[in-house]
Amino acid sequence: MRKIIIANWKQNPGKFIQAKKIAGDIKKLTQKLTADVVICPPAPFFPAVSDSKRFFLGAQDVSTQKEGAHTGEVSAFQLRSVGVSFAIIGHSERRALGETSEIVAQKTVAALKAKIATVLCIGEKERHNDGTHWGVISRELHASLAGVPRAFVKDLIVAYEPLWAIGAKSAMKTEDIAESVIFIKKVLAEIYGTKAAHSVRILYGGSVDASNAVEIAGAGVAGFLVGRASLSPKAFAKIAESLK
Ligand code: PGA
């Protein structure tokens, strides 16, 4: 299974010229690495990233609709037409704005139909000693994949991001990440069968940095979804290096 690292720049950096510089430096520093590299900049900065063959270009969201009177929305087909081949969908920062799993499922179908690989984000808000979080993860995954046909699963990636570990001081404990990856595979197998479930790359996201990447890479993950550290080319390249 090919390893993959995805940069989620969120609403950063401030200017196009800065985006160009970061992308250029990441390109230089990741030239010899084997993992797939995806950069998801804010949409106006797509050209800063799309001129490099080193990266895949990713969007941070897609519309549920194909086209029409939907002010402010951008469809998966429109994104595809400017070279976008990945999309982050259902990030917790969008769910916090009211995006439900039902909407996330519609967006996932829209992206996959347009042949955009979907990085579906899921994760619990908190961990409970009694294991309640497993039910939360399972329900969120089932609901976010409602109506997504098995034929599309080959282009599906799941990013496991426990909410309390995003933008935090430290990442989740490695053994807990390993356990979550196994659990997510089990839920995917319930939905799509074992074979299809095994083709899905499961990533970890939440405070991945240059100091913890090697350890987390050993937790059975197929890669990382990286926020803050993806704006620092040196840190990002070091994280990418851990994915052998
Ligand atoms: P972080 O963000 O790496 O800054 O914790 C991860 C994410 O939000 O995807």
CSV table of C-alpha atoms and ligand atoms in Angstrom, one decimal:
chain,number,residue,atom,x,y,z
A,1,MET,CA,0.0,0.0,0.0
A,2,ARG,CA,1.5,3.4,-1.0
A,3,LYS,CA,2.1,5.7,1.8
A,4,ILE,CA,0.7,9.2,1.6
A,5,ILE,CA,1.1,12.5,3.3
A,6,ILE,CA,-1.4,15.3,3.0
A,7,ALA,CA,-0.8,18.9,3.9
A,8,ASN,CA,-3.9,20.7,5.1
A,9,TRP,CA,-2.9,24.4,4.9
A,10,LYS,CA,-6.4,25.4,6.1
A,11,GLN,CA,-6.8,29.2,5.7
A,12,ASN,CA,-3.0,29.8,5.4
A,13,PRO,CA,-0.6,31.3,4.5
A,14,GLY,CA,-1.7,35.0,4.1
A,15,LYS,CA,-0.4,35.7,0.6
A,16,PHE,CA,0.1,33.9,-2.7
A,17,ILE,CA,3.8,34.6,-2.8
A,18,GLN,CA,4.2,32.9,0.6
A,19,ALA,CA,2.3,29.9,-0.7
A,20,LYS,CA,4.6,29.7,-3.7
A,21,LYS,CA,7.7,29.8,-1.4
A,22,ILE,CA,6.4,27.1,0.9
A,23,ALA,CA,5.4,24.8,-2.0
A,24,GLY,CA,8.8,25.4,-3.7
A,25,ASP,CA,10.7,24.6,-0.5
A,26,ILE,CA,8.6,21.4,0.1
A,27,LYS,CA,9.3,20.4,-3.5
A,28,LYS,CA,13.0,20.7,-3.0
A,29,LEU,CA,13.0,18.9,0.3
A,30,THR,CA,10.7,16.0,-0.7
A,31,GLN,CA,12.2,15.3,-4.1
A,32,LYS,CA,13.7,12.0,-3.3
A,33,LEU,CA,11.0,10.6,-1.0
A,34,THR,CA,8.8,7.8,-2.0
A,35,ALA,CA,5.5,8.7,-0.3
A,36,ASP,CA,2.7,10.4,-2.3
A,37,VAL,CA,2.5,14.1,-1.4
A,38,VAL,CA,-0.8,16.0,-1.5
A,39,ILE,CA,-1.0,19.7,-0.8
A,40,CYS,CA,-4.4,21.2,0.0
A,41,PRO,CA,-4.0,25.0,-0.1
A,42,PRO,CA,-6.8,27.6,0.0
A,43,ALA,CA,-8.4,27.6,-3.5
A,44,PRO,CA,-7.0,30.9,-4.7
A,45,PHE,CA,-3.5,29.5,-4.1
A,46,PHE,CA,-4.0,26.3,-6.3
A,47,PRO,CA,-1.7,27.7,-9.0
A,48,ALA,CA,1.1,28.0,-6.4
A,49,VAL,CA,1.0,24.2,-6.0
A,50,SER,CA,-0.3,22.9,-9.3
A,51,ASP,CA,2.7,23.8,-11.4
A,52,SER,CA,4.8,21.1,-9.6
A,53,LYS,CA,4.7,17.5,-10.7
A,54,ARG,CA,6.0,16.5,-7.3
A,55,PHE,CA,2.6,17.1,-5.7
A,56,PHE,CA,-1.0,16.1,-6.1
A,57,LEU,CA,-3.3,19.1,-5.7
A,58,GLY,CA,-6.0,18.8,-3.1
A,59,ALA,CA,-9.1,20.8,-2.1
A,60,GLN,CA,-10.3,21.3,1.4
A,61,ASP,CA,-14.0,20.9,0.6
A,62,VAL,CA,-16.3,20.2,-2.3
A,63,SER,CA,-19.9,21.2,-3.0
A,64,THR,CA,-22.7,18.6,-2.7
A,65,GLN,CA,-24.0,19.9,-6.0
A,66,LYS,CA,-22.7,19.6,-9.6
A,67,GLU,CA,-23.5,23.1,-10.7
A,68,GLY,CA,-26.1,25.9,-10.5
A,69,ALA,CA,-27.2,28.7,-8.2
A,70,HIS,CA,-25.1,27.8,-5.2
A,71,THR,CA,-23.2,31.0,-4.3
A,72,GLY,CA,-19.8,30.4,-2.8
A,73,GLU,CA,-19.7,26.7,-3.6
A,74,VAL,CA,-17.3,24.9,-5.9
A,75,SER,CA,-18.1,21.5,-7.4
A,76,ALA,CA,-16.0,18.5,-7.6
A,77,PHE,CA,-16.1,18.6,-11.4
A,78,GLN,CA,-15.0,22.2,-11.4
A,79,LEU,CA,-12.1,21.3,-9.1
A,80,ARG,CA,-11.2,18.3,-11.2
A,81,SER,CA,-11.1,20.6,-14.3
A,82,VAL,CA,-8.3,22.7,-12.7
A,83,GLY,CA,-6.2,19.6,-11.7
A,84,VAL,CA,-7.5,18.8,-8.2
A,85,SER,CA,-7.3,15.0,-7.6
A,86,PHE,CA,-7.8,14.8,-3.8
A,87,ALA,CA,-10.3,16.5,-1.5
A,88,ILE,CA,-10.5,16.6,2.3
A,89,ILE,CA,-14.1,16.1,3.2
A,90,GLY,CA,-15.8,16.3,6.6
A,91,HIS,CA,-12.9,18.0,8.5
A,92,SER,CA,-13.9,18.6,12.1
A,93,GLU,CA,-13.5,22.4,11.5
A,94,ARG,CA,-16.2,22.2,8.8
A,95,ARG,CA,-18.3,19.8,10.9
A,96,ALA,CA,-18.1,22.5,13.7
A,97,LEU,CA,-19.7,24.9,11.3
A,98,GLY,CA,-22.7,22.6,11.0
A,99,GLU,CA,-21.7,20.1,8.4
A,100,THR,CA,-23.5,16.9,9.3
A,101,SER,CA,-22.4,13.4,8.4
A,102,GLU,CA,-25.3,13.3,5.9
A,103,ILE,CA,-23.8,16.3,4.1
A,104,VAL,CA,-20.4,14.8,4.3
A,105,ALA,CA,-21.7,11.6,2.7
A,106,GLN,CA,-23.2,13.6,-0.2
A,107,LYS,CA,-19.9,15.5,-0.7
A,108,THR,CA,-18.0,12.2,-0.6
A,109,VAL,CA,-20.3,10.8,-3.4
A,110,ALA,CA,-19.9,14.0,-5.4
A,111,ALA,CA,-16.1,13.9,-5.1
A,112,LEU,CA,-15.7,10.3,-5.9
A,113,LYS,CA,-18.0,10.6,-8.9
A,114,ALA,CA,-15.7,13.3,-10.3
A,115,LYS,CA,-12.8,10.9,-9.8
A,116,ILE,CA,-11.4,12.9,-6.9
A,117,ALA,CA,-9.9,10.8,-4.2
A,118,THR,CA,-11.7,11.6,-0.9
A,119,VAL,CA,-9.9,12.0,2.4
A,120,LEU,CA,-12.8,11.5,4.7
A,121,CYS,CA,-12.2,12.9,8.2
A,122,ILE,CA,-13.6,11.2,11.2
A,123,GLY,CA,-12.8,11.3,14.9
A,124,GLU,CA,-14.3,11.4,18.4
A,125,LYS,CA,-14.6,14.6,20.4
A,126,GLU,CA,-13.5,12.9,23.6
A,127,ARG,CA,-12.4,9.5,24.9
A,128,HIS,CA,-14.4,7.8,27.5
A,129,ASN,CA,-13.1,5.2,30.0
A,130,ASP,CA,-16.2,3.0,29.2
A,131,GLY,CA,-15.3,2.9,25.5
A,132,THR,CA,-18.3,5.0,24.3
A,133,HIS,CA,-16.0,6.6,21.7
A,134,TRP,CA,-16.0,3.4,19.7
A,135,GLY,CA,-19.7,3.7,19.1
A,136,VAL,CA,-19.2,7.4,18.2
A,137,ILE,CA,-16.5,6.5,15.6
A,138,SER,CA,-18.6,3.7,14.2
A,139,ARG,CA,-21.8,5.8,13.8
A,140,GLU,CA,-19.9,8.7,12.3
A,141,LEU,CA,-18.2,6.4,9.7
A,142,HIS,CA,-21.4,4.6,8.8
A,143,ALA,CA,-23.3,7.9,8.4
A,144,SER,CA,-20.5,9.6,6.5
A,145,LEU,CA,-20.4,6.8,4.0
A,146,ALA,CA,-24.2,6.4,3.6
A,147,GLY,CA,-24.9,5.9,-0.1
A,148,VAL,CA,-21.2,5.7,-1.1
A,149,PRO,CA,-21.1,2.6,-3.4
A,150,ARG,CA,-18.5,-0.1,-3.0
A,151,ALA,CA,-17.2,0.6,-6.5
A,152,PHE,CA,-15.9,4.0,-5.3
A,153,VAL,CA,-14.0,2.6,-2.3
A,154,LYS,CA,-10.8,2.2,-4.2
A,155,ASP,CA,-10.5,6.0,-4.2
A,156,LEU,CA,-11.4,6.4,-0.5
A,157,ILE,CA,-8.9,7.4,2.2
A,158,VAL,CA,-10.0,7.7,5.8
A,159,ALA,CA,-8.2,10.3,8.0
A,160,TYR,CA,-8.7,9.5,11.7
A,161,GLU,CA,-8.4,12.7,13.6
A,162,PRO,CA,-9.5,12.7,17.3
A,163,LEU,CA,-10.7,16.2,17.8
A,164,TRP,CA,-8.9,16.8,21.0
A,165,ALA,CA,-5.6,16.0,19.3
A,166,ILE,CA,-6.0,18.6,16.5
A,167,GLY,CA,-4.0,21.8,17.0
A,168,ALA,CA,-3.0,20.4,20.4
A,169,LYS,CA,0.3,20.2,22.3
A,170,SER,CA,0.8,16.5,21.5
A,171,ALA,CA,-0.6,13.8,19.4
A,172,MET,CA,-2.6,10.8,20.5
A,173,LYS,CA,-0.6,7.9,22.1
A,174,THR,CA,0.8,5.6,19.4
A,175,GLU,CA,-0.8,2.4,20.9
A,176,ASP,CA,-4.2,4.2,20.9
A,177,ILE,CA,-3.8,5.2,17.2
A,178,ALA,CA,-2.9,1.6,16.3
A,179,GLU,CA,-6.1,0.4,18.1
A,180,SER,CA,-8.2,3.0,16.3
A,181,VAL,CA,-6.8,2.0,12.9
A,182,ILE,CA,-7.8,-1.6,13.5
A,183,PHE,CA,-11.3,-0.6,14.7
A,184,ILE,CA,-11.8,1.6,11.6
A,185,LYS,CA,-10.8,-1.3,9.3
A,186,LYS,CA,-13.3,-3.5,11.1
A,187,VAL,CA,-16.1,-0.9,10.6
A,188,LEU,CA,-15.2,-0.5,6.9
A,189,ALA,CA,-15.3,-4.3,6.6
A,190,GLU,CA,-18.8,-4.3,8.1
A,191,ILE,CA,-19.9,-1.9,5.4
A,192,TYR,CA,-17.9,-3.0,2.3
A,193,GLY,CA,-16.5,-6.4,3.1
A,194,THR,CA,-13.0,-7.3,4.1
A,195,LYS,CA,-11.3,-7.1,0.7
A,196,ALA,CA,-12.6,-3.6,-0.1
A,197,ALA,CA,-11.9,-2.4,3.5
A,198,HIS,CA,-8.3,-3.5,3.2
A,199,SER,CA,-7.8,-1.3,0.1
A,200,VAL,CA,-8.6,1.9,2.1
A,201,ARG,CA,-5.7,3.8,3.3
A,202,ILE,CA,-6.1,5.0,6.9
A,203,LEU,CA,-4.2,8.1,8.0
A,204,TYR,CA,-3.7,9.7,11.3
A,205,GLY,CA,-4.1,13.5,11.8
A,206,GLY,CA,-3.7,15.6,14.9
A,207,SER,CA,-0.5,17.3,16.0
A,208,VAL,CA,1.8,15.2,13.9
A,209,ASP,CA,5.2,16.9,13.8
A,210,ALA,CA,8.9,16.2,13.1
A,211,SER,CA,9.4,14.7,16.6
A,212,ASN,CA,6.6,12.2,16.7
A,213,ALA,CA,6.2,11.1,13.1
A,214,VAL,CA,8.5,8.1,13.1
A,215,GLU,CA,6.8,6.6,16.1
A,216,ILE,CA,3.3,7.2,14.8
A,217,ALA,CA,4.3,5.8,11.3
A,218,GLY,CA,4.8,2.5,13.1
A,219,ALA,CA,1.2,2.4,14.3
A,220,GLY,CA,-0.2,0.8,11.2
A,221,VAL,CA,-1.2,4.0,9.5
A,222,ALA,CA,-0.8,4.5,5.7
A,223,GLY,CA,0.2,8.1,6.2
A,224,PHE,CA,-0.6,11.5,7.8
A,225,LEU,CA,-2.9,14.5,7.5
A,226,VAL,CA,-0.8,17.4,8.7
A,227,GLY,CA,-2.1,20.8,9.7
A,228,ARG,CA,0.4,23.3,11.3
A,229,ALA,CA,3.6,21.4,10.5
A,230,SER,CA,2.7,21.4,6.8
A,231,LEU,CA,3.4,25.1,6.6
A,232,SER,CA,7.0,24.5,7.7
A,233,PRO,CA,8.7,22.8,4.7
A,234,LYS,CA,11.5,21.4,6.9
A,235,ALA,CA,9.1,19.9,9.4
A,236,PHE,CA,6.8,18.6,6.7
A,237,ALA,CA,9.7,17.0,4.8
A,238,LYS,CA,10.9,15.3,8.0
A,239,ILE,CA,7.4,13.9,8.6
A,240,ALA,CA,7.2,12.7,5.0
A,241,GLU,CA,10.6,11.0,5.5
A,242,SER,CA,9.1,8.8,8.2
A,243,LEU,CA,6.8,7.2,5.7
A,244,LYS,CA,9.0,4.5,4.2
B,1,PGA,P1,-2.7,19.9,13.2
B,1,PGA,O1,-4.0,19.8,12.3
B,1,PGA,O2,-1.7,19.0,12.5
B,1,PGA,O3,-2.3,21.3,13.3
B,1,PGA,O4,-3.1,19.3,14.6
B,1,PGA,C1,-4.4,18.6,11.7
B,1,PGA,C2,-5.7,18.8,11.0
B,1,PGA,O5,-6.5,19.7,11.4
B,1,PGA,O6,-5.9,18.1,9.9
